[in-house]
PDB file of C-alpha atoms in Angstrom:
ATOM      1  CA  MET T   1       0.000   0.000   0.000  1.00  0.00           C
ATOM      2  CA  ALA T   2       1.341   3.432  -0.962  1.00  0.00           C
ATOM      3  CA  PHE T   3       0.400   6.591   0.944  1.00  0.00           C
ATOM      4  CA  ARG T   4       2.160   9.706   2.146  1.00  0.00           C
ATOM      5  CA  VAL T   5       3.700   9.714   5.628  1.00  0.00           C
ATOM      6  CA  SER T   6       4.459  13.148   7.061  1.00  0.00           C
ATOM      7  CA  ALA T   7       5.556  11.938  10.512  1.00  0.00           C
ATOM      8  CA  ILE T   8       5.832   8.790  12.605  1.00  0.00           C
ATOM      9  CA  THR T   9       4.832   8.099  16.185  1.00  0.00           C
ATOM     10  CA  LEU T  10       6.800   5.148  17.503  1.00  0.00           C
ATOM     11  CA  ASP T  11       6.253   2.728  20.355  1.00  0.00           C
ATOM     12  CA  LEU T  12       9.360   1.736  22.342  1.00  0.00           C
ATOM     13  CA  ASP T  13       9.149  -1.471  24.429  1.00  0.00           C
ATOM     14  CA  ASP T  14       8.973  -4.580  22.231  1.00  0.00           C
ATOM     15  CA  THR T  15       9.277  -2.390  19.139  1.00  0.00           C
ATOM     16  CA  LEU T  16      12.835  -1.068  19.465  1.00  0.00           C
ATOM     17  CA  TRP T  17      13.956  -3.567  22.107  1.00  0.00           C
ATOM     18  CA  PRO T  18      12.494  -6.627  23.861  1.00  0.00           C
ATOM     19  CA  PHE T  19      11.104  -5.811  27.281  1.00  0.00           C
ATOM     20  CA  ALA T  20      11.109  -9.291  28.855  1.00  0.00           C
ATOM     21  CA  PRO T  21      14.881  -9.339  29.534  1.00  0.00           C
ATOM     22  CA  ILE T  22      14.621  -5.887  31.092  1.00  0.00           C
ATOM     23  CA  GLY T  23      11.745  -6.962  33.320  1.00  0.00           C
ATOM     24  CA  ALA T  24      13.690  -9.965  34.576  1.00  0.00           C
ATOM     25  CA  ARG T  25      16.860  -7.955  35.215  1.00  0.00           C
ATOM     26  CA  VAL T  26      15.209  -5.106  37.087  1.00  0.00           C
ATOM     27  CA  GLU T  27      13.601  -7.523  39.536  1.00  0.00           C
ATOM     28  CA  GLN T  28      16.922  -9.206  40.256  1.00  0.00           C
ATOM     29  CA  VAL T  29      18.905  -5.970  40.519  1.00  0.00           C
ATOM     30  CA  LEU T  30      16.321  -4.479  42.868  1.00  0.00           C
ATOM     31  CA  ASP T  31      16.243  -7.641  44.988  1.00  0.00           C
ATOM     32  CA  ASP T  32      20.050  -7.607  45.270  1.00  0.00           C
ATOM     33  CA  TRP T  33      19.974  -3.974  46.381  1.00  0.00           C
ATOM     34  CA  LEU T  34      17.257  -4.619  48.959  1.00  0.00           C
ATOM     35  CA  ARG T  35      19.236  -7.534  50.433  1.00  0.00           C
ATOM     36  CA  ARG T  36      22.157  -5.188  51.041  1.00  0.00           C
ATOM     37  CA  HIS T  37      20.284  -2.099  52.227  1.00  0.00           C
ATOM     38  CA  CYS T  38      16.799  -3.202  53.366  1.00  0.00           C
ATOM     39  CA  PRO T  39      17.224  -6.831  54.430  1.00  0.00           C
ATOM     40  CA  ARG T  40      13.868  -7.056  56.224  1.00  0.00           C
ATOM     41  CA  THR T  41      12.105  -5.984  53.043  1.00  0.00           C
ATOM     42  CA  ALA T  42      14.101  -8.451  50.977  1.00  0.00           C
ATOM     43  CA  GLU T  43      13.289 -11.250  53.399  1.00  0.00           C
ATOM     44  CA  ARG T  44       9.560 -10.516  53.489  1.00  0.00           C
ATOM     45  CA  TYR T  45       9.304  -9.752  49.793  1.00  0.00           C
ATOM     46  CA  PRO T  46      11.468 -11.996  47.661  1.00  0.00           C
ATOM     47  CA  ILE T  47      10.947 -11.504  43.944  1.00  0.00           C
ATOM     48  CA  PRO T  48       7.636 -13.444  43.594  1.00  0.00           C
ATOM     49  CA  ALA T  49       6.149 -11.757  46.678  1.00  0.00           C
ATOM     50  CA  MET T  50       7.330  -8.330  45.531  1.00  0.00           C
ATOM     51  CA  ARG T  51       5.686  -8.991  42.185  1.00  0.00           C
ATOM     52  CA  ARG T  52       2.399  -9.874  43.903  1.00  0.00           C
ATOM     53  CA  LEU T  53       2.581  -6.767  46.073  1.00  0.00           C
ATOM     54  CA  ARG T  54       3.215  -4.616  43.019  1.00  0.00           C
ATOM     55  CA  GLU T  55       0.184  -6.132  41.266  1.00  0.00           C
ATOM     56  CA  GLN T  56      -1.896  -5.458  44.377  1.00  0.00           C
ATOM     57  CA  VAL T  57      -0.840  -1.796  44.471  1.00  0.00           C
ATOM     58  CA  PHE T  58      -1.534  -1.465  40.750  1.00  0.00           C
ATOM     59  CA  ALA T  59      -5.033  -2.894  41.276  1.00  0.00           C
ATOM     60  CA  GLU T  60      -5.684  -0.531  44.186  1.00  0.00           C
ATOM     61  CA  ARG T  61      -4.682   2.554  42.180  1.00  0.00           C
ATOM     62  CA  PRO T  62      -6.398   2.451  38.774  1.00  0.00           C
ATOM     63  CA  ASP T  63      -6.106   6.233  38.771  1.00  0.00           C
ATOM     64  CA  LEU T  64      -2.364   5.751  38.284  1.00  0.00           C
ATOM     65  CA  ALA T  65      -2.588   3.094  35.574  1.00  0.00           C
ATOM     66  CA  HIS T  66      -0.805   5.496  33.208  1.00  0.00           C
ATOM     67  CA  ASP T  67       2.113   6.121  35.600  1.00  0.00           C
ATOM     68  CA  PHE T  68       4.287   3.036  36.061  1.00  0.00           C
ATOM     69  CA  SER T  69       7.001   5.030  37.831  1.00  0.00           C
ATOM     70  CA  GLN T  70       4.714   6.290  40.578  1.00  0.00           C
ATOM     71  CA  LEU T  71       3.147   2.852  41.014  1.00  0.00           C
ATOM     72  CA  ARG T  72       6.605   1.326  41.393  1.00  0.00           C
ATOM     73  CA  ARG T  73       7.518   3.936  44.036  1.00  0.00           C
ATOM     74  CA  LEU T  74       4.311   3.291  45.960  1.00  0.00           C
ATOM     75  CA  SER T  75       4.999  -0.448  45.859  1.00  0.00           C
ATOM     76  CA  LEU T  76       8.468   0.056  47.320  1.00  0.00           C
ATOM     77  CA  VAL T  77       7.148   2.326  50.070  1.00  0.00           C
ATOM     78  CA  ARG T  78       4.454  -0.234  50.932  1.00  0.00           C
ATOM     79  CA  ALA T  79       6.992  -3.071  51.047  1.00  0.00           C
ATOM     80  CA  MET T  80       9.391  -1.182  53.289  1.00  0.00           C
ATOM     81  CA  GLU T  81       6.696   0.029  55.651  1.00  0.00           C
ATOM     82  CA  THR T  82       5.175  -3.397  56.146  1.00  0.00           C
ATOM     83  CA  ALA T  83       8.585  -5.069  56.510  1.00  0.00           C
ATOM     84  CA  GLY T  84       9.838  -2.583  59.077  1.00  0.00           C
ATOM     85  CA  ASP T  85      12.456  -0.785  56.990  1.00  0.00           C
ATOM     86  CA  ASP T  86      12.585   2.991  56.656  1.00  0.00           C
ATOM     87  CA  PRO T  87      10.588   3.964  53.531  1.00  0.00           C
ATOM     88  CA  VAL T  88      13.004   6.818  52.948  1.00  0.00           C
ATOM     89  CA  HIS T  89      15.054   4.180  51.112  1.00  0.00           C
ATOM     90  CA  ALA T  90      12.338   3.881  48.456  1.00  0.00           C
ATOM     91  CA  THR T  91      13.740   6.819  46.486  1.00  0.00           C
ATOM     92  CA  THR T  92      17.170   5.253  46.151  1.00  0.00           C
ATOM     93  CA  ALA T  93      15.663   1.840  45.444  1.00  0.00           C
ATOM     94  CA  PHE T  94      13.609   3.338  42.631  1.00  0.00           C
ATOM     95  CA  ASP T  95      16.720   5.015  41.206  1.00  0.00           C
ATOM     96  CA  VAL T  96      18.461   1.621  41.162  1.00  0.00           C
ATOM     97  CA  PHE T  97      15.466   0.076  39.418  1.00  0.00           C
ATOM     98  CA  TYR T  98      15.203   2.924  36.913  1.00  0.00           C
ATOM     99  CA  ALA T  99      18.855   2.843  35.921  1.00  0.00           C
ATOM    100  CA  GLU T 100      18.514  -0.851  35.068  1.00  0.00           C
ATOM    101  CA  ARG T 101      15.183  -0.271  33.320  1.00  0.00           C
ATOM    102  CA  ASN T 102      16.970   2.042  30.887  1.00  0.00           C
ATOM    103  CA  ARG T 103      19.711  -0.458  30.063  1.00  0.00           C
ATOM    104  CA  VAL T 104      18.205  -1.853  26.894  1.00  0.00           C
ATOM    105  CA  GLU T 105      19.419  -4.272  24.244  1.00  0.00           C
ATOM    106  CA  PHE T 106      18.076  -3.252  20.861  1.00  0.00           C
ATOM    107  CA  TYR T 107      16.764  -5.608  18.252  1.00  0.00           C
ATOM    108  CA  ALA T 108      19.551  -5.956  15.687  1.00  0.00           C
ATOM    109  CA  ASP T 109      17.761  -3.850  13.064  1.00  0.00           C
ATOM    110  CA  SER T 110      16.331  -1.168  15.318  1.00  0.00           C
ATOM    111  CA  GLU T 111      18.992   1.509  15.702  1.00  0.00           C
ATOM    112  CA  PRO T 112      20.009   1.684  12.025  1.00  0.00           C
ATOM    113  CA  ALA T 113      16.358   1.619  10.975  1.00  0.00           C
ATOM    114  CA  LEU T 114      15.451   4.342  13.468  1.00  0.00           C
ATOM    115  CA  ALA T 115      18.189   6.573  12.060  1.00  0.00           C
ATOM    116  CA  ARG T 116      16.858   6.005   8.536  1.00  0.00           C
ATOM    117  CA  LEU T 117      13.280   6.800   9.539  1.00  0.00           C
ATOM    118  CA  ALA T 118      14.305   9.955  11.386  1.00  0.00           C
ATOM    119  CA  ALA T 119      16.253  11.135   8.337  1.00  0.00           C
ATOM    120  CA  ARG T 120      13.037  10.996   6.283  1.00  0.00           C
ATOM    121  CA  VAL T 121      10.325  12.345   8.607  1.00  0.00           C
ATOM    122  CA  PRO T 122       9.936  13.611  12.185  1.00  0.00           C
ATOM    123  CA  VAL T 123       9.681  10.717  14.644  1.00  0.00           C
ATOM    124  CA  ALA T 124       7.983  11.059  18.037  1.00  0.00           C
ATOM    125  CA  ALA T 125       8.164   8.438  20.788  1.00  0.00           C
ATOM    126  CA  LEU T 126       4.706   7.465  22.032  1.00  0.00           C
ATOM    127  CA  SER T 127       4.822   5.006  24.908  1.00  0.00           C
ATOM    128  CA  ASN T 128       2.897   3.761  27.913  1.00  0.00           C
ATOM    129  CA  GLY T 129       6.205   2.842  29.543  1.00  0.00           C
ATOM    130  CA  ASN T 130       8.757   4.924  31.387  1.00  0.00           C
ATOM    131  CA  ALA T 131      11.914   4.565  29.310  1.00  0.00           C
ATOM    132  CA  ASP T 132      14.134   7.662  29.158  1.00  0.00           C
ATOM    133  CA  LEU T 133      15.451   8.206  25.633  1.00  0.00           C
ATOM    134  CA  ALA T 134      18.193  10.577  26.789  1.00  0.00           C
ATOM    135  CA  VAL T 135      19.541   8.024  29.272  1.00  0.00           C
ATOM    136  CA  ILE T 136      19.349   5.301  26.633  1.00  0.00           C
ATOM    137  CA  GLY T 137      21.154   7.599  24.206  1.00  0.00           C
ATOM    138  CA  ILE T 138      18.761   7.813  21.247  1.00  0.00           C
ATOM    139  CA  ASP T 139      16.856  11.018  21.995  1.00  0.00           C
ATOM    140  CA  HIS T 140      18.593  12.789  19.086  1.00  0.00           C
ATOM    141  CA  HIS T 141      16.501  10.702  16.669  1.00  0.00           C
ATOM    142  CA  PHE T 142      13.204  11.985  18.086  1.00  0.00           C
ATOM    143  CA  ALA T 143      11.301  15.232  17.700  1.00  0.00           C
ATOM    144  CA  PHE T 144       9.905  14.618  21.185  1.00  0.00           C
ATOM    145  CA  GLN T 145       8.855  11.907  23.623  1.00  0.00           C
ATOM    146  CA  LEU T 146       5.269  11.767  24.879  1.00  0.00           C
ATOM    147  CA  GLY T 147       4.448   9.233  27.541  1.00  0.00           C
ATOM    148  CA  ALA T 148       1.228   8.141  29.173  1.00  0.00           C
ATOM    149  CA  ARG T 149       2.474   9.577  32.462  1.00  0.00           C
ATOM    150  CA  GLU T 150       2.900  13.076  31.006  1.00  0.00           C
ATOM    151  CA  HIS T 151      -0.382  12.966  29.115  1.00  0.00           C
ATOM    152  CA  GLY T 152      -2.453  11.488  31.929  1.00  0.00           C
ATOM    153  CA  ALA T 153      -3.848   8.558  29.950  1.00  0.00           C
ATOM    154  CA  ALA T 154      -2.350   5.536  28.248  1.00  0.00           C
ATOM    155  CA  LYS T 155      -2.690   3.954  24.816  1.00  0.00           C
ATOM    156  CA  PRO T 156      -5.132   3.017  23.358  1.00  0.00           C
ATOM    157  CA  ASP T 157      -6.716   6.277  24.568  1.00  0.00           C
ATOM    158  CA  ALA T 158      -7.209   8.394  21.451  1.00  0.00           C
ATOM    159  CA  GLY T 159      -6.224  11.533  23.326  1.00  0.00           C
ATOM    160  CA  LEU T 160      -2.606  10.411  23.565  1.00  0.00           C
ATOM    161  CA  PHE T 161      -2.403   9.903  19.800  1.00  0.00           C
ATOM    162  CA  HIS T 162      -4.148  13.212  19.120  1.00  0.00           C
ATOM    163  CA  ALA T 163      -1.841  15.060  21.509  1.00  0.00           C
ATOM    164  CA  ALA T 164       1.166  13.760  19.578  1.00  0.00           C
ATOM    165  CA  CYS T 165      -0.397  14.800  16.270  1.00  0.00           C
ATOM    166  CA  GLY T 166      -1.070  18.247  17.723  1.00  0.00           C
ATOM    167  CA  ARG T 167       2.557  18.666  18.753  1.00  0.00           C
ATOM    168  CA  LEU T 168       3.619  17.569  15.273  1.00  0.00           C
ATOM    169  CA  GLY T 169       1.216  20.098  13.732  1.00  0.00           C
ATOM    170  CA  LEU T 170      -0.389  17.404  11.580  1.00  0.00           C
ATOM    171  CA  GLU T 171      -3.772  15.794  11.065  1.00  0.00           C
ATOM    172  CA  PRO T 172      -4.036  12.180  12.301  1.00  0.00           C
ATOM    173  CA  MET T 173      -4.186  10.717   8.768  1.00  0.00           C
ATOM    174  CA  GLN T 174      -0.825  12.341   8.006  1.00  0.00           C
ATOM    175  CA  VAL T 175       0.832  10.413  10.844  1.00  0.00           C
ATOM    176  CA  LEU T 176       1.853   6.745  10.874  1.00  0.00           C
ATOM    177  CA  HIS T 177       1.884   5.053  14.255  1.00  0.00           C
ATOM    178  CA  VAL T 178       4.291   2.122  14.533  1.00  0.00           C
ATOM    179  CA  GLY T 179       4.203  -0.485  17.276  1.00  0.00           C
ATOM    180  CA  ASP T 180       4.087  -4.134  18.253  1.00  0.00           C
ATOM    181  CA  ASP T 181       0.913  -4.314  20.334  1.00  0.00           C
ATOM    182  CA  ILE T 182      -2.246  -5.163  18.408  1.00  0.00           C
ATOM    183  CA  GLU T 183      -4.695  -3.446  20.774  1.00  0.00           C
ATOM    184  CA  LEU T 184      -2.648  -0.628  22.260  1.00  0.00           C
ATOM    185  CA  ASP T 185      -0.732   0.403  19.164  1.00  0.00           C
ATOM    186  CA  VAL T 186      -2.488  -0.721  16.001  1.00  0.00           C
ATOM    187  CA  ARG T 187      -6.124  -0.700  17.066  1.00  0.00           C
ATOM    188  CA  GLY T 188      -5.549   2.406  19.164  1.00  0.00           C
ATOM    189  CA  ALA T 189      -4.063   4.241  16.196  1.00  0.00           C
ATOM    190  CA  GLN T 190      -6.862   3.082  13.902  1.00  0.00           C
ATOM    191  CA  ARG T 191      -9.552   4.328  16.265  1.00  0.00           C
ATOM    192  CA  ALA T 192      -7.745   7.664  16.633  1.00  0.00           C
ATOM    193  CA  GLY T 193      -7.643   8.136  12.851  1.00  0.00           C
ATOM    194  CA  LEU T 194      -3.915   7.592  12.335  1.00  0.00           C
ATOM    195  CA  ARG T 195      -2.296   5.320   9.794  1.00  0.00           C
ATOM    196  CA  SER T 196      -1.039   2.157  11.461  1.00  0.00           C
ATOM    197  CA  CYS T 197       1.964  -0.131  11.113  1.00  0.00           C
ATOM    198  CA  TRP T 198       2.241  -3.429  12.972  1.00  0.00           C
ATOM    199  CA  ILE T 199       5.764  -4.608  13.752  1.00  0.00           C
ATOM    200  CA  ASN T 200       5.062  -8.328  13.983  1.00  0.00           C
ATOM    201  CA  ARG T 201       8.412  -9.868  14.872  1.00  0.00           C
ATOM    202  CA  GLU T 202       6.876 -13.139  16.088  1.00  0.00           C
ATOM    203  CA  GLY T 203       4.809 -13.910  12.993  1.00  0.00           C
ATOM    204  CA  ALA T 204       1.511 -13.753  14.883  1.00  0.00           C
ATOM    205  CA  ARG T 205      -1.849 -13.890  13.110  1.00  0.00           C
ATOM    206  CA  TRP T 206      -3.877 -10.692  12.844  1.00  0.00           C
ATOM    207  CA  PRO T 207      -7.180 -11.300  14.718  1.00  0.00           C
ATOM    208  CA  HIS T 208      -9.435  -8.483  13.467  1.00  0.00           C
ATOM    209  CA  PRO T 209     -11.311  -7.789  10.206  1.00  0.00           C
ATOM    210  CA  GLU T 210      -9.738  -4.344   9.766  1.00  0.00           C
ATOM    211  CA  ARG T 211      -6.053  -4.847   9.061  1.00  0.00           C
ATOM    212  CA  PRO T 212      -3.258  -2.350   9.738  1.00  0.00           C
ATOM    213  CA  ASP T 213      -2.145  -0.169   6.847  1.00  0.00           C
ATOM    214  CA  LEU T 214       1.278  -1.796   6.988  1.00  0.00           C
ATOM    215  CA  GLU T 215       2.763  -4.917   8.554  1.00  0.00           C
ATOM    216  CA  PHE T 216       6.454  -5.823   8.757  1.00  0.00           C
ATOM    217  CA  THR T 217       8.553  -8.276  10.727  1.00  0.00           C
ATOM    218  CA  THR T 218      11.309  -5.701  11.350  1.00  0.00           C
ATOM    219  CA  LEU T 219      11.689  -1.961  11.660  1.00  0.00           C
ATOM    220  CA  ALA T 220      14.254  -2.166   8.849  1.00  0.00           C
ATOM    221  CA  ALA T 221      11.528  -3.334   6.486  1.00  0.00           C
ATOM    222  CA  LEU T 222       9.490  -0.242   7.360  1.00  0.00           C
ATOM    223  CA  ALA T 223      12.525   1.932   6.623  1.00  0.00           C
ATOM    224  CA  ASP T 224      12.842   0.197   3.238  1.00  0.00           C
ATOM    225  CA  TRP T 225       9.166   0.909   2.541  1.00  0.00           C
ATOM    226  CA  LEU T 226       9.539   4.574   3.490  1.00  0.00           C
ATOM    227  CA  ASP T 227      12.624   4.936   1.275  1.00  0.00           C
ATOM    228  CA  ALA T 228      10.716   3.401  -1.636  1.00  0.00           C
ATOM    229  CA  ALA T 229       7.687   5.633  -1.011  1.00  0.00           C
ATOM    230  CA  HIS T 230       9.935   8.703  -0.944  1.00  0.00           C
ATOM    231  CA  ALA T 231      11.585   7.626  -4.212  1.00  0.00           C
ATOM    232  CA  MET T 232       8.157   7.243  -5.839  1.00  0.00           C
ATOM    233  CA  GLU T 233       7.129  10.741  -4.715  1.00  0.00           C
ATOM    234  CA  THR T 234      10.391  12.178  -6.030  1.00  0.00           C
ATOM    235  CA  ASN T 235      10.002  10.485  -9.403  1.00  0.00           C
ATOM    236  CA  ALA T 236       6.373  11.560  -9.662  1.00  0.00           C
ATOM    237  CA  ALA T 237       7.417  15.145  -9.035  1.00  0.00           C
TER     238      ALA T 237
END
């Protein structure tokens, strides 16, 4: 399918890098830190128990469903208070968690493809997560980063997509949203009136009647498509 793309909004976790290894590492790094600095918390809340406590806090605070960072802080405070450690340590514990959360391992194609996309059109990061592009070292590829926490609502809420389009100064149909999640990214973008691209690295089957505008197994393939589309526009001109 050929159509004009004036800008891209791009998901981060599981689109530029796999999140599962990060999730496993942050739990272990945080547990190691707690064993050294808050041993009563570590004893009462080993990794499985800490995970259950975090899920409990998340369930209790649906008003913060868009703010993973604050929910993580509240979980740490709760754990320390109930274990008998000073909750003042929660700030440092969160900093330890957050540093590890931003240590990502990109999919092999992602960084070169991102550079190619950003050379063609403005790219904005649009994520429900709490990754920091400056810490990761790729913020120079992005026009801006808009997260669910800053906006106050998470994908698939149409308002988040529309806010990004507003900052780009474009109508939704001029913007291509790219992501891995069928409901949050693709269906969310479709409902908000954006063009949609599904990065389907696992070869999953599309479950809905209305398909995305584009589907690729890698971000590099999207960059190839955008290069070809640009060449067609140039030749037509």
